[in-house]
């Protein structure tokens, strides 16, 4: 059986090959977040590749949508209807692998992302929907609505005003089924971010009422797994 490192590297290789073939794209997020994605999708994400519209599936949102080859690689490797030929058509007109994930084009893509901050805001909406439906339909011993919403986001998402508003609301509403992963790599398309992004992000989210797990090594599968387990254990706050 392949090791975790080999599985994560499969994501990286598919992503960088597709970007290279297209001569266009953003390889940074797939390179940096492959280990986190491998642990999440293999050990935690509740989904069914043969039934992508299963109502009680977990939701996964790639808010930093320019890193779209990350989700395309995951969908291909997980058995969704996305072939290696589809990956070879990355960023080509009318392909199933457009430059940013687009709802309706690709099976397994939950929402269109690209404008930074919009993905995490959509994820907040999905978590609100889950909480509302669970309150309406669940009964003791019969949790017919019981799923998590997971979201990957980068520094650019954190800079957008819409993400501030949505994340503040998530804390206020106590969306305990919402788990977000911030790719704190300190780099953007314009270079190192310290010249224009100096927020104390963990403190900001604590002030919103979030459960914050800081300083997780995103390349250590055991640390990633422990962080996700801790996030799932906190049911009264988003993490």
GROMACS .gro file of C-alpha atoms in nm:
model
  239
    1UNK     CA    1   0.000   0.000   0.000
    2UNK     CA    2   0.139   0.345  -0.083
    3UNK     CA    3   0.269   0.555   0.204
    4UNK     CA    4   0.111   0.886   0.298
    5UNK     CA    5   0.406   1.066   0.141
    6UNK     CA    6   0.360   0.878  -0.185
    7UNK     CA    7  -0.010   0.959  -0.189
    8UNK     CA    8   0.056   1.328  -0.126
    9UNK     CA    9   0.326   1.328  -0.393
   10UNK     CA   10   0.078   1.179  -0.641
   11UNK     CA   11  -0.133   1.491  -0.590
   12UNK     CA   12   0.174   1.708  -0.644
   13UNK     CA   13   0.289   1.529  -0.958
   14UNK     CA   14  -0.052   1.534  -1.125
   15UNK     CA   15  -0.087   1.903  -1.040
   16UNK     CA   16   0.252   2.016  -1.162
   17UNK     CA   17   0.226   1.809  -1.481
   18UNK     CA   18  -0.111   1.963  -1.566
   19UNK     CA   19   0.015   2.316  -1.502
   20UNK     CA   20   0.324   2.247  -1.711
   21UNK     CA   21   0.120   2.106  -2.000
   22UNK     CA   22  -0.118   2.403  -1.994
   23UNK     CA   23   0.176   2.645  -1.963
   24UNK     CA   24  -0.052   2.826  -1.721
   25UNK     CA   25  -0.183   2.786  -1.368
   26UNK     CA   26  -0.089   2.808  -1.003
   27UNK     CA   27   0.107   2.511  -0.864
   28UNK     CA   28   0.173   2.658  -0.517
   29UNK     CA   29  -0.140   2.544  -0.333
   30UNK     CA   30  -0.128   2.185  -0.462
   31UNK     CA   31   0.240   2.163  -0.371
   32UNK     CA   32   0.197   2.309  -0.023
   33UNK     CA   33  -0.138   2.161   0.081
   34UNK     CA   34  -0.106   1.809  -0.061
   35UNK     CA   35  -0.024   1.651   0.275
   36UNK     CA   36  -0.323   1.816   0.445
   37UNK     CA   37  -0.551   1.719   0.157
   38UNK     CA   38  -0.434   1.358   0.165
   39UNK     CA   39  -0.509   1.319   0.537
   40UNK     CA   40  -0.844   1.497   0.512
   41UNK     CA   41  -0.970   1.308   0.207
   42UNK     CA   42  -0.841   0.966   0.312
   43UNK     CA   43  -0.920   0.972   0.684
   44UNK     CA   44  -1.204   1.217   0.743
   45UNK     CA   45  -1.402   1.337   0.441
   46UNK     CA   46  -1.739   1.159   0.421
   47UNK     CA   47  -1.821   1.131   0.051
   48UNK     CA   48  -1.915   0.884  -0.219
   49UNK     CA   49  -1.750   0.913  -0.562
   50UNK     CA   50  -2.027   0.700  -0.715
   51UNK     CA   51  -2.294   0.938  -0.581
   52UNK     CA   52  -2.150   1.290  -0.585
   53UNK     CA   53  -2.488   1.441  -0.487
   54UNK     CA   54  -2.542   1.224  -0.177
   55UNK     CA   55  -2.736   1.464   0.045
   56UNK     CA   56  -2.548   1.404   0.371
   57UNK     CA   57  -2.198   1.413   0.224
   58UNK     CA   58  -1.933   1.637   0.377
   59UNK     CA   59  -1.870   1.952   0.178
   60UNK     CA   60  -1.521   2.049   0.062
   61UNK     CA   61  -1.455   2.402  -0.065
   62UNK     CA   62  -1.127   2.520  -0.217
   63UNK     CA   63  -1.155   2.893  -0.144
   64UNK     CA   64  -0.816   2.966  -0.300
   65UNK     CA   65  -0.965   2.849  -0.628
   66UNK     CA   66  -0.664   2.942  -0.842
   67UNK     CA   67  -0.502   2.628  -0.694
   68UNK     CA   68  -0.768   2.424  -0.873
   69UNK     CA   69  -0.541   2.137  -0.972
   70UNK     CA   70  -0.543   2.039  -0.605
   71UNK     CA   71  -0.913   1.953  -0.611
   72UNK     CA   72  -0.896   1.807  -0.961
   73UNK     CA   73  -0.616   1.573  -0.855
   74UNK     CA   74  -0.811   1.471  -0.545
   75UNK     CA   75  -1.126   1.403  -0.744
   76UNK     CA   76  -0.937   1.198  -1.004
   77UNK     CA   77  -0.750   0.993  -0.744
   78UNK     CA   78  -1.065   0.939  -0.536
   79UNK     CA   79  -1.259   0.784  -0.823
   80UNK     CA   80  -1.487   1.063  -0.937
   81UNK     CA   81  -1.581   1.102  -1.302
   82UNK     CA   82  -1.265   1.292  -1.388
   83UNK     CA   83  -1.020   1.104  -1.607
   84UNK     CA   84  -0.651   1.153  -1.672
   85UNK     CA   85  -0.753   1.289  -2.014
   86UNK     CA   86  -0.962   1.552  -1.835
   87UNK     CA   87  -0.657   1.651  -1.631
   88UNK     CA   88  -0.460   1.687  -1.953
   89UNK     CA   89  -0.719   1.943  -2.066
   90UNK     CA   90  -0.655   2.167  -1.764
   91UNK     CA   91  -0.741   2.533  -1.835
   92UNK     CA   92  -0.869   2.456  -2.186
   93UNK     CA   93  -1.197   2.603  -2.312
   94UNK     CA   94  -1.503   2.386  -2.232
   95UNK     CA   95  -1.297   2.128  -2.041
   96UNK     CA   96  -1.403   1.969  -1.710
   97UNK     CA   97  -1.092   2.120  -1.552
   98UNK     CA   98  -1.118   2.498  -1.592
   99UNK     CA   99  -0.862   2.731  -1.438
  100UNK     CA  100  -1.087   2.789  -1.136
  101UNK     CA  101  -1.335   2.530  -1.004
  102UNK     CA  102  -1.680   2.589  -1.151
  103UNK     CA  103  -1.999   2.439  -1.015
  104UNK     CA  104  -2.175   2.230  -1.278
  105UNK     CA  105  -1.867   2.161  -1.488
  106UNK     CA  106  -1.691   1.909  -1.268
  107UNK     CA  107  -1.848   1.635  -1.058
  108UNK     CA  108  -1.750   1.681  -0.694
  109UNK     CA  109  -1.698   2.058  -0.711
  110UNK     CA  110  -1.940   2.204  -0.457
  111UNK     CA  111  -1.924   2.570  -0.558
  112UNK     CA  112  -1.751   2.805  -0.799
  113UNK     CA  113  -1.445   2.968  -0.645
  114UNK     CA  114  -1.188   3.213  -0.771
  115UNK     CA  115  -1.271   3.557  -0.632
  116UNK     CA  116  -1.073   3.534  -0.309
  117UNK     CA  117  -1.283   3.522   0.005
  118UNK     CA  118  -1.591   3.397  -0.178
  119UNK     CA  119  -1.515   3.031  -0.112
  120UNK     CA  120  -1.494   3.060   0.267
  121UNK     CA  121  -1.810   3.270   0.257
  122UNK     CA  122  -1.987   2.996   0.061
  123UNK     CA  123  -1.858   2.743   0.313
  124UNK     CA  124  -2.013   2.946   0.595
  125UNK     CA  125  -2.342   2.936   0.406
  126UNK     CA  126  -2.317   2.558   0.368
  127UNK     CA  127  -2.252   2.520   0.740
  128UNK     CA  128  -2.554   2.740   0.818
  129UNK     CA  129  -2.765   2.519   0.592
  130UNK     CA  130  -2.642   2.204   0.770
  131UNK     CA  131  -2.719   2.345   1.114
  132UNK     CA  132  -3.064   2.468   1.007
  133UNK     CA  133  -3.163   2.140   0.841
  134UNK     CA  134  -3.032   1.936   1.134
  135UNK     CA  135  -3.246   2.139   1.374
  136UNK     CA  136  -3.549   2.086   1.153
  137UNK     CA  137  -3.521   1.717   1.067
  138UNK     CA  138  -3.302   1.537   1.321
  139UNK     CA  139  -3.463   1.338   1.600
  140UNK     CA  140  -3.312   1.153   1.894
  141UNK     CA  141  -3.131   0.852   1.752
  142UNK     CA  142  -3.195   0.964   1.394
  143UNK     CA  143  -2.943   1.222   1.273
  144UNK     CA  144  -3.043   1.235   0.909
  145UNK     CA  145  -2.848   1.560   0.861
  146UNK     CA  146  -2.500   1.532   1.008
  147UNK     CA  147  -2.207   1.645   0.798
  148UNK     CA  148  -1.906   1.877   0.815
  149UNK     CA  149  -1.799   2.156   0.582
  150UNK     CA  150  -1.425   2.179   0.521
  151UNK     CA  151  -1.258   2.474   0.352
  152UNK     CA  152  -0.903   2.545   0.234
  153UNK     CA  153  -0.804   2.911   0.212
  154UNK     CA  154  -0.492   3.116   0.159
  155UNK     CA  155  -0.355   3.456   0.256
  156UNK     CA  156  -0.546   3.624  -0.027
  157UNK     CA  157  -0.877   3.496   0.112
  158UNK     CA  158  -0.785   3.642   0.453
  159UNK     CA  159  -0.727   3.986   0.302
  160UNK     CA  160  -1.075   4.017   0.151
  161UNK     CA  161  -1.347   4.200   0.339
  162UNK     CA  162  -1.611   3.939   0.257
  163UNK     CA  163  -1.415   3.675   0.449
  164UNK     CA  164  -1.406   3.898   0.760
  165UNK     CA  165  -1.783   3.943   0.753
  166UNK     CA  166  -1.866   3.577   0.687
  167UNK     CA  167  -1.619   3.440   0.943
  168UNK     CA  168  -1.745   3.680   1.208
  169UNK     CA  169  -2.098   3.554   1.141
  170UNK     CA  170  -1.979   3.192   1.161
  171UNK     CA  171  -1.842   3.254   1.509
  172UNK     CA  172  -2.158   3.434   1.619
  173UNK     CA  173  -2.374   3.144   1.500
  174UNK     CA  174  -2.148   2.881   1.659
  175UNK     CA  175  -2.105   2.677   1.340
  176UNK     CA  176  -1.927   2.382   1.498
  177UNK     CA  177  -1.943   2.173   1.179
  178UNK     CA  178  -1.728   2.425   0.988
  179UNK     CA  179  -1.354   2.350   0.976
  180UNK     CA  180  -1.120   2.581   0.781
  181UNK     CA  181  -0.753   2.528   0.694
  182UNK     CA  182  -0.546   2.842   0.644
  183UNK     CA  183  -0.241   2.790   0.421
  184UNK     CA  184  -0.009   3.017   0.619
  185UNK     CA  185   0.283   3.005   0.377
  186UNK     CA  186   0.362   3.377   0.378
  187UNK     CA  187   0.375   3.402   0.000
  188UNK     CA  188   0.145   3.538  -0.269
  189UNK     CA  189   0.163   3.599  -0.642
  190UNK     CA  190   0.322   3.937  -0.561
  191UNK     CA  191   0.585   3.792  -0.329
  192UNK     CA  192   0.619   3.773   0.049
  193UNK     CA  193   0.308   3.904   0.223
  194UNK     CA  194   0.463   4.077   0.525
  195UNK     CA  195   0.470   4.407   0.339
  196UNK     CA  196   0.091   4.427   0.315
  197UNK     CA  197  -0.059   4.159   0.542
  198UNK     CA  198   0.042   4.189   0.907
  199UNK     CA  199  -0.276   4.074   1.085
  200UNK     CA  200  -0.247   3.844   1.384
  201UNK     CA  201  -0.483   3.601   1.214
  202UNK     CA  202  -0.523   3.351   1.501
  203UNK     CA  203  -0.613   3.635   1.740
  204UNK     CA  204  -0.857   3.778   1.488
  205UNK     CA  205  -1.040   3.448   1.459
  206UNK     CA  206  -1.041   3.398   1.834
  207UNK     CA  207  -1.210   3.738   1.860
  208UNK     CA  208  -1.473   3.613   1.612
  209UNK     CA  209  -1.548   3.325   1.848
  210UNK     CA  210  -1.361   3.054   1.658
  211UNK     CA  211  -1.173   2.759   1.806
  212UNK     CA  212  -0.819   2.820   1.682
  213UNK     CA  213  -0.552   2.550   1.648
  214UNK     CA  214  -0.232   2.736   1.565
  215UNK     CA  215   0.114   2.634   1.444
  216UNK     CA  216   0.021   2.297   1.294
  217UNK     CA  217   0.293   2.150   1.070
  218UNK     CA  218   0.109   2.111   0.742
  219UNK     CA  219   0.359   1.849   0.622
  220UNK     CA  220   0.331   1.620   0.927
  221UNK     CA  221   0.041   1.377   0.874
  222UNK     CA  222   0.014   1.290   1.243
  223UNK     CA  223  -0.002   1.657   1.344
  224UNK     CA  224  -0.262   1.721   1.073
  225UNK     CA  225  -0.471   1.425   1.186
  226UNK     CA  226  -0.458   1.535   1.550
  227UNK     CA  227  -0.562   1.888   1.455
  228UNK     CA  228  -0.863   1.766   1.256
  229UNK     CA  229  -0.969   1.538   1.541
  230UNK     CA  230  -0.948   1.832   1.782
  231UNK     CA  231  -1.151   2.045   1.542
  232UNK     CA  232  -1.422   1.781   1.515
  233UNK     CA  233  -1.435   1.746   1.894
  234UNK     CA  234  -1.525   2.116   1.931
  235UNK     CA  235  -1.891   2.123   1.834
  236UNK     CA  236  -1.990   2.468   1.963
  237UNK     CA  237  -1.749   2.678   1.756
  238UNK     CA  238  -1.609   2.676   1.404
  239UNK     CA  239  -1.240   2.586   1.384
   0.00000   0.00000   0.00000
